[in-house]
Short mmCIF file of C-alpha atoms in Angstrom, two decimals:
data_model
loop_
_atom_site.label_atom_id
_atom_site.label_comp_id
_atom_site.label_asym_id
_atom_site.label_seq_id
_atom_site.Cartn_x
_atom_site.Cartn_y
_atom_site.Cartn_z
CA UNK N 1 0.00 0.00 0.00
CA UNK N 2 2.96 2.37 0.53
CA UNK N 3 3.32 2.82 -3.22
CA UNK N 4 -0.32 3.82 -3.79
CA UNK N 5 0.43 7.50 -3.31
CA UNK N 6 3.36 7.41 -5.71
CA UNK N 7 1.25 5.76 -8.41
CA UNK N 8 -1.68 8.13 -7.91
CA UNK N 9 0.61 11.16 -7.90
CA UNK N 10 2.27 10.05 -11.12
CA UNK N 11 -0.99 9.56 -13.01
CA UNK N 12 -2.42 12.82 -11.63
CA UNK N 13 0.67 14.69 -12.79
CA UNK N 14 0.51 13.14 -16.26
CA UNK N 15 -3.20 13.91 -16.56
CA UNK N 16 -2.60 17.51 -15.54
CA UNK N 17 0.20 17.94 -18.09
CA UNK N 18 -1.95 16.41 -20.84
CA UNK N 19 -4.90 18.67 -19.99
CA UNK N 20 -2.77 21.81 -20.23
CA UNK N 21 -0.95 20.96 -23.47
CA UNK N 22 -2.31 22.11 -26.83
CA UNK N 23 -0.36 19.60 -28.92
CA UNK N 24 1.84 16.52 -28.83
CA UNK N 25 4.78 18.77 -29.65
CA UNK N 26 4.17 20.74 -26.46
CA UNK N 27 3.99 17.55 -24.42
CA UNK N 28 7.21 16.39 -26.06
CA UNK N 29 8.99 19.44 -24.70
CA UNK N 30 7.99 18.52 -21.14
CA UNK N 31 10.89 16.46 -19.80
CA UNK N 32 8.98 15.43 -16.68
CA UNK N 33 6.06 14.14 -18.77
CA UNK N 34 8.28 12.07 -21.06
CA UNK N 35 10.30 10.71 -18.15
CA UNK N 36 7.22 9.60 -16.24
CA UNK N 37 5.48 7.99 -19.21
CA UNK N 38 8.62 5.94 -19.72
CA UNK N 39 8.69 5.12 -16.00
CA UNK N 40 5.07 3.91 -16.18
CA UNK N 41 5.98 1.70 -19.14
CA UNK N 42 8.93 0.27 -17.21
CA UNK N 43 7.05 -0.38 -13.98
CA UNK N 44 4.10 -1.90 -15.86
CA UNK N 45 6.38 -4.27 -17.75
CA UNK N 46 8.29 -5.19 -14.60
CA UNK N 47 5.05 -5.86 -12.71
CA UNK N 48 3.81 -8.11 -15.52
CA UNK N 49 7.05 -10.08 -15.44
CA UNK N 50 6.82 -10.38 -11.65
CA UNK N 51 3.32 -11.85 -11.84
CA UNK N 52 4.37 -14.26 -14.58
CA UNK N 53 7.46 -15.52 -12.74
CA UNK N 54 6.51 -14.96 -9.09
CA UNK N 55 6.24 -18.69 -8.43
CA UNK N 56 9.81 -19.22 -9.63
CA UNK N 57 11.25 -16.09 -7.99
CA UNK N 58 9.79 -16.91 -4.57
CA UNK N 59 10.45 -20.65 -4.71
CA UNK N 60 11.30 -22.20 -1.34
CA UNK N 61 14.56 -24.20 -1.56
CA UNK N 62 14.45 -27.76 -0.29
CA UNK N 63 10.69 -28.27 -0.49
CA UNK N 64 9.37 -31.45 -2.11
CA UNK N 65 7.20 -30.98 -4.02
CA UNK N 66 8.50 -27.49 -4.77
CA UNK N 67 6.52 -24.75 -3.07
CA UNK N 68 6.59 -20.96 -3.42
CA UNK N 69 5.85 -18.01 -1.17
CA UNK N 70 3.83 -16.31 -3.90
CA UNK N 71 1.93 -17.73 -6.85
CA UNK N 72 -1.20 -16.93 -8.86
CA UNK N 73 -3.76 -19.19 -10.50
CA UNK N 74 -4.12 -18.90 -14.27
CA UNK N 75 -7.15 -16.59 -14.19
CA UNK N 76 -5.67 -14.17 -11.65
CA UNK N 77 -2.34 -14.20 -13.46
CA UNK N 78 -4.02 -13.30 -16.75
CA UNK N 79 -6.00 -10.47 -15.13
CA UNK N 80 -2.97 -8.97 -13.40
CA UNK N 81 -0.75 -9.24 -16.46
CA UNK N 82 -3.51 -7.66 -18.54
CA UNK N 83 -3.81 -4.78 -16.08
CA UNK N 84 -0.08 -4.12 -15.72
CA UNK N 85 0.57 -4.80 -19.38
CA UNK N 86 -2.07 -2.28 -20.42
CA UNK N 87 -0.42 0.40 -18.26
CA UNK N 88 2.96 -0.44 -19.79
CA UNK N 89 1.59 -0.30 -23.34
CA UNK N 90 -0.17 3.01 -22.69
CA UNK N 91 2.92 4.57 -21.15
CA UNK N 92 5.12 3.40 -24.02
CA UNK N 93 2.65 4.56 -26.67
CA UNK N 94 2.29 8.03 -25.14
CA UNK N 95 6.07 8.36 -24.74
CA UNK N 96 6.63 7.37 -28.36
CA UNK N 97 3.91 9.71 -29.62
CA UNK N 98 5.45 12.66 -27.77
CA UNK N 99 8.82 12.21 -29.49
CA UNK N 100 9.87 14.59 -32.30
CA UNK N 101 8.57 13.28 -35.61
CA UNK N 102 12.01 12.44 -37.05
CA UNK N 103 12.87 10.42 -33.92
CA UNK N 104 9.45 8.75 -33.81
CA UNK N 105 9.93 7.49 -37.37
CA UNK N 106 13.23 5.86 -36.44
CA UNK N 107 12.59 3.33 -33.64
CA UNK N 108 16.16 2.05 -33.88
CA UNK N 109 17.29 5.37 -32.37
CA UNK N 110 15.07 4.99 -29.30
CA UNK N 111 17.42 2.81 -27.20
CA UNK N 112 20.23 5.35 -27.67
CA UNK N 113 17.89 8.19 -26.73
CA UNK N 114 16.80 6.38 -23.57
CA UNK N 115 20.38 5.46 -22.66
CA UNK N 116 21.55 9.04 -23.14
CA UNK N 117 18.70 10.36 -21.03
CA UNK N 118 19.33 7.90 -18.19
CA UNK N 119 23.07 8.64 -18.24
CA UNK N 120 22.46 12.38 -18.14
CA UNK N 121 20.08 11.97 -15.20
CA UNK N 122 22.51 9.81 -13.23
CA UNK N 123 25.31 12.37 -13.46
CA UNK N 124 22.86 15.14 -12.52
CA UNK N 125 21.61 13.68 -9.23
CA UNK N 126 23.72 15.99 -7.07
CA UNK N 127 21.97 19.26 -6.13
CA UNK N 128 23.00 22.37 -8.05
CA UNK N 129 22.85 24.39 -4.84
CA UNK N 130 24.01 22.54 -1.73
CA UNK N 131 22.74 25.41 0.40
CA UNK N 132 19.17 24.60 -0.62
CA UNK N 133 17.73 22.04 1.83
CA UNK N 134 14.94 21.09 -0.58
CA UNK N 135 17.36 20.37 -3.45
CA UNK N 136 19.49 18.33 -1.04
CA UNK N 137 16.39 16.51 0.19
CA UNK N 138 15.31 15.35 -3.25
CA UNK N 139 18.87 14.54 -4.28
CA UNK N 140 19.23 12.27 -1.24
CA UNK N 141 15.83 10.71 -1.87
CA UNK N 142 16.71 9.97 -5.50
CA UNK N 143 19.95 8.32 -4.42
CA UNK N 144 18.25 6.39 -1.62
CA UNK N 145 15.46 5.08 -3.83
CA UNK N 146 18.02 3.94 -6.42
CA UNK N 147 20.06 2.16 -3.73
CA UNK N 148 16.91 0.51 -2.35
CA UNK N 149 16.02 -0.63 -5.87
CA UNK N 150 19.46 -2.16 -6.40
CA UNK N 151 19.52 -3.83 -2.96
CA UNK N 152 16.17 -5.53 -3.47
CA UNK N 153 16.98 -6.61 -7.01
CA UNK N 154 20.50 -8.02 -6.78
CA UNK N 155 21.27 -8.64 -3.09
CA UNK N 156 20.57 -11.88 -1.25
CA UNK N 157 18.44 -12.30 1.84
CA UNK N 158 18.28 -10.71 4.37
CA UNK N 159 19.58 -7.49 2.74
CA UNK N 160 16.94 -7.60 0.01
CA UNK N 161 14.07 -7.31 2.52
CA UNK N 162 15.03 -3.68 3.09
CA UNK N 163 13.08 -1.45 2.81
CA UNK N 164 9.95 -3.55 2.11
CA UNK N 165 10.01 -5.82 5.22
CA UNK N 166 8.13 -8.42 3.14
CA UNK N 167 10.66 -11.25 3.44
CA UNK N 168 10.73 -13.63 0.48
CA UNK N 169 7.06 -13.16 -0.35
CA UNK N 170 7.13 -9.79 -2.08
CA UNK N 171 10.54 -8.19 -1.49
CA UNK N 172 11.59 -8.77 -5.11
CA UNK N 173 8.49 -6.91 -6.32
CA UNK N 174 8.96 -3.79 -4.20
CA UNK N 175 11.92 -2.39 -6.22
CA UNK N 176 9.44 -1.70 -9.03
CA UNK N 177 7.99 1.04 -6.85
CA UNK N 178 11.22 2.34 -5.32
CA UNK N 179 12.34 2.84 -8.94
CA UNK N 180 9.22 4.95 -9.54
CA UNK N 181 10.08 6.82 -6.35
CA UNK N 182 13.56 7.56 -7.69
CA UNK N 183 12.15 8.97 -10.94
CA UNK N 184 9.66 11.11 -9.03
CA UNK N 185 12.25 12.43 -6.58
CA UNK N 186 14.59 13.33 -9.45
CA UNK N 187 11.80 15.23 -11.21
CA UNK N 188 11.13 17.14 -8.00
CA UNK N 189 14.83 17.95 -7.61
CA UNK N 190 14.89 19.45 -11.10
CA UNK N 191 11.65 21.33 -10.40
CA UNK N 192 13.20 22.80 -7.25
CA UNK N 193 16.28 23.90 -9.18
CA UNK N 194 14.15 25.60 -11.84
CA UNK N 195 11.85 27.27 -9.29
CA UNK N 196 8.74 25.40 -10.49
CA UNK N 197 8.19 23.12 -7.50
CA UNK N 198 5.75 25.35 -5.63
CA UNK N 199 4.10 27.05 -8.62
CA UNK N 200 3.40 24.23 -11.08
CA UNK N 201 0.48 22.07 -9.99
CA UNK N 202 1.79 18.88 -11.60
CA UNK N 203 4.77 18.93 -9.23
CA UNK N 204 2.45 19.32 -6.27
CA UNK N 205 0.82 16.04 -7.30
CA UNK N 206 4.23 14.37 -7.44
CA UNK N 207 5.33 15.88 -4.13
CA UNK N 208 2.13 14.79 -2.41
CA UNK N 209 2.64 11.29 -3.81
CA UNK N 210 6.11 11.13 -2.28
CA UNK N 211 4.81 12.38 1.07
CA UNK N 212 2.00 9.81 0.94
CA UNK N 213 4.54 7.06 0.33
CA UNK N 214 6.58 8.22 3.32
CA UNK N 215 3.59 8.52 5.63
CA UNK N 216 2.21 5.09 4.76
CA UNK N 217 5.62 3.45 4.93
CA UNK N 218 6.52 4.91 8.32
CA UNK N 219 3.05 4.20 9.66
CA UNK N 220 3.31 0.57 8.59
CA UNK N 221 6.75 0.20 10.19
CA UNK N 222 5.51 1.75 13.44
CA UNK N 223 2.50 -0.57 13.39
CA UNK N 224 4.72 -3.61 12.85
CA UNK N 225 7.02 -2.72 15.74
CA UNK N 226 4.53 -1.47 18.32
CA UNK N 227 1.21 -3.10 17.44
CA UNK N 228 1.97 -6.43 15.75
CA UNK N 229 2.21 -9.18 18.38
CA UNK N 230 4.29 -11.22 15.92
CA UNK N 231 7.18 -8.74 16.15
CA UNK N 232 10.06 -9.55 16.37
CA UNK N 233 9.63 -13.35 16.20
CA UNK N 234 8.08 -13.36 12.70
CA UNK N 235 10.37 -10.63 11.35
CA UNK N 236 13.51 -12.72 11.38
CA UNK N 237 14.90 -11.34 8.12
CA UNK N 238 14.48 -7.74 9.24
CA UNK N 239 16.01 -8.30 12.68
CA UNK N 240 19.13 -9.71 11.02
CA UNK N 241 19.85 -6.32 9.44
CA UNK N 242 18.67 -3.77 12.05
CA UNK N 243 21.14 -1.12 10.89
CA UNK N 244 19.82 -1.17 7.33
CA UNK N 245 16.23 -1.17 8.57
CA UNK N 246 16.83 1.93 10.70
CA UNK N 247 18.75 3.65 7.88
CA UNK N 248 15.84 3.03 5.49
CA UNK N 249 13.36 4.49 7.98
CA UNK N 250 15.52 7.59 8.43
CA UNK N 251 15.90 8.13 4.69
CA UNK N 252 12.19 7.61 3.99
CA UNK N 253 11.52 10.10 6.78
CA UNK N 254 12.98 12.78 4.50
CA UNK N 255 9.86 12.51 2.34
CA UNK N 256 7.88 14.29 5.05
CA UNK N 257 10.15 17.34 5.11
CA UNK N 258 8.41 20.50 3.87
CA UNK N 259 9.12 21.70 0.32
CA UNK N 260 9.60 25.23 1.61
CA UNK N 261 13.15 26.45 2.03
#
């Protein structure tokens, strides 16, 4: 549920941009719009792949017959893949349509364009003004979300349960949404640098989505620690990496910091 705000904020921002634009060319000039349509395509595709291969990804070693922490029957799998796949297709189609005509007519140039854009973003994560606490905030959040995404994707247990706390059941699915968080935080960093964060409504949607993520995440962690009678006995993976768990909570706490200097 933590990611619900991020998803809602992203779609609200895209809808706002589309409602204000007079043409596809105008949308194509909006870097935030293009970046988020591509992010929606990526997260939709990744979610579809997760549903398709969840049984294999969450397989429990040593069980006979083989069992998994997460699996879907054929009907549910088809419905979920259809839902996520539709979002991915829509995001990709809108991104492609917003490209300049000469680029749109040459699909072979798209991978290079995406690679160049990602590379440029990665080397631009640092804040332009280190004296601006809001720029620093979103720079740190972008970095943190990217690190969380990498940890959950490539690290072994128990490291990969941070920050999701979902053990083997869903921890490999959560990086889909921390990736979306990284894209959103980077957009907000750029908006802060350009002075548009507090004046452009689409960035308010994104900012509120990030704050919603932080509030839900921290609330869920507090509930697990103070209200769940199964803690800490049934949180064995998390209790093996307490330092990382606390670090994740501190970094996510930055989402609740005001956007005012």
